[in-house]
Amino acid sequence: MEGYLMDDRNWLLIVSGILGGTGISSFLKYLSTRRTQSIGVEERLRAEMFTQIDKLRSEIEQLKTELDHWRDKYLALNKEHVKLKAEFDKLTKDK
């Protein structure tokens, strides 16, 4: 019976069980740390995207303000052009 417990095949099974368990445990630990690292990267990318969105929104507001300014200038010049054209037409009709 004693020789049966110390058989090479039994030692091989014991050692392979220990190494397999250690390998699986290491692999699971690797996966869990990889997942937390991935979450960290995703959070950083998400924060960066939100800052970019805020910058773009402020730029859009600035462009809207500038657009309103140029539209007001255009309308004022168009009004003056229509007025001058009417005066010109009036002067040319009288001759």
GROMACS .gro file of C-alpha atoms in nm:
model
   95
    1MET     CA    1   0.000   0.000   0.000
    2GLU     CA    2   0.287   0.231   0.079
    3GLY     CA    3   0.439   0.192  -0.263
    4TYR     CA    4   0.106   0.264  -0.423
    5LEU     CA    5   0.087   0.613  -0.263
    6MET     CA    6   0.437   0.706  -0.380
    7ASP     CA    7   0.378   0.594  -0.738
    8ASP     CA    8   0.505   0.834  -1.009
    9ARG     CA    9   0.165   0.859  -1.160
   10ASN     CA   10   0.011   0.981  -0.833
   11TRP     CA   11   0.288   1.236  -0.784
   12LEU     CA   12   0.228   1.357  -1.139
   13LEU     CA   13  -0.143   1.399  -1.070
   14ILE     CA   14  -0.077   1.588  -0.745
   15VAL     CA   15   0.181   1.820  -0.904
   16SER     CA   16  -0.035   1.882  -1.211
   17GLY     CA   17  -0.334   1.961  -0.987
   18ILE     CA   18  -0.130   2.214  -0.787
   19LEU     CA   19   0.019   2.373  -1.099
   20GLY     CA   20  -0.318   2.380  -1.275
   21GLY     CA   21  -0.488   2.542  -0.976
   22THR     CA   22  -0.211   2.799  -0.947
   23GLY     CA   23  -0.228   2.869  -1.320
   24ILE     CA   24  -0.606   2.915  -1.317
   25SER     CA   25  -0.584   3.136  -1.009
   26SER     CA   26  -0.314   3.350  -1.174
   27PHE     CA   27  -0.518   3.375  -1.494
   28LEU     CA   28  -0.831   3.485  -1.308
   29LYS     CA   29  -0.629   3.743  -1.115
   30TYR     CA   30  -0.488   3.873  -1.444
   31LEU     CA   31  -0.836   3.902  -1.591
   32SER     CA   32  -0.968   4.094  -1.291
   33THR     CA   33  -0.678   4.344  -1.293
   34ARG     CA   34  -0.715   4.380  -1.669
   35ARG     CA   35  -1.084   4.459  -1.624
   36THR     CA   36  -1.011   4.731  -1.365
   37GLN     CA   37  -0.741   4.878  -1.588
   38SER     CA   38  -0.987   4.880  -1.876
   39ILE     CA   39  -1.245   5.059  -1.663
   40GLY     CA   40  -0.984   5.321  -1.569
   41VAL     CA   41  -0.901   5.384  -1.933
   42GLU     CA   42  -1.270   5.404  -2.024
   43GLU     CA   43  -1.333   5.657  -1.745
   44ARG     CA   44  -1.042   5.873  -1.863
   45LEU     CA   45  -1.165   5.861  -2.223
   46ARG     CA   46  -1.517   5.944  -2.113
   47ALA     CA   47  -1.395   6.243  -1.908
   48GLU     CA   48  -1.186   6.361  -2.202
   49MET     CA   49  -1.486   6.335  -2.434
   50PHE     CA   50  -1.701   6.539  -2.194
   51THR     CA   51  -1.437   6.814  -2.178
   52GLN     CA   52  -1.420   6.816  -2.558
   53ILE     CA   53  -1.799   6.836  -2.576
   54ASP     CA   54  -1.798   7.131  -2.336
   55LYS     CA   55  -1.531   7.306  -2.545
   56LEU     CA   56  -1.730   7.247  -2.862
   57ARG     CA   57  -2.049   7.378  -2.701
   58SER     CA   58  -1.874   7.697  -2.591
   59GLU     CA   59  -1.728   7.735  -2.940
   60ILE     CA   60  -2.075   7.690  -3.091
   61GLU     CA   61  -2.213   7.960  -2.859
   62GLN     CA   62  -1.929   8.191  -2.961
   63LEU     CA   63  -2.000   8.125  -3.330
   64LYS     CA   64  -2.372   8.188  -3.278
   65THR     CA   65  -2.292   8.523  -3.119
   66GLU     CA   66  -2.060   8.610  -3.405
   67LEU     CA   67  -2.323   8.500  -3.656
   68ASP     CA   68  -2.584   8.724  -3.492
   69HIS     CA   69  -2.340   9.016  -3.508
   70TRP     CA   70  -2.270   8.964  -3.880
   71ARG     CA   71  -2.640   8.911  -3.956
   72ASP     CA   72  -2.723   9.243  -3.787
   73LYS     CA   73  -2.452   9.414  -3.992
   74TYR     CA   74  -2.586   9.254  -4.311
   75LEU     CA   75  -2.943   9.358  -4.238
   76ALA     CA   76  -2.834   9.715  -4.163
   77LEU     CA   77  -2.635   9.734  -4.488
   78ASN     CA   78  -2.920   9.576  -4.683
   79LYS     CA   79  -3.163   9.827  -4.539
   80GLU     CA   80  -2.929  10.113  -4.631
   81HIS     CA   81  -2.883   9.966  -4.981
   82VAL     CA   82  -3.260   9.944  -5.036
   83LYS     CA   83  -3.300  10.302  -4.914
   84LEU     CA   84  -3.021  10.431  -5.142
   85LYS     CA   85  -3.157  10.234  -5.436
   86ALA     CA   86  -3.502  10.384  -5.381
   87GLU     CA   87  -3.351  10.734  -5.371
   88PHE     CA   88  -3.151  10.660  -5.686
   89ASP     CA   89  -3.457  10.530  -5.868
   90LYS     CA   90  -3.649  10.838  -5.758
   91LEU     CA   91  -3.376  11.069  -5.886
   92THR     CA   92  -3.343  10.890  -6.219
   93LYS     CA   93  -3.723  10.893  -6.273
   94ASP     CA   94  -3.742  11.266  -6.227
   95LYS     CA   95  -3.505  11.335  -6.516
   0.00000   0.00000   0.00000
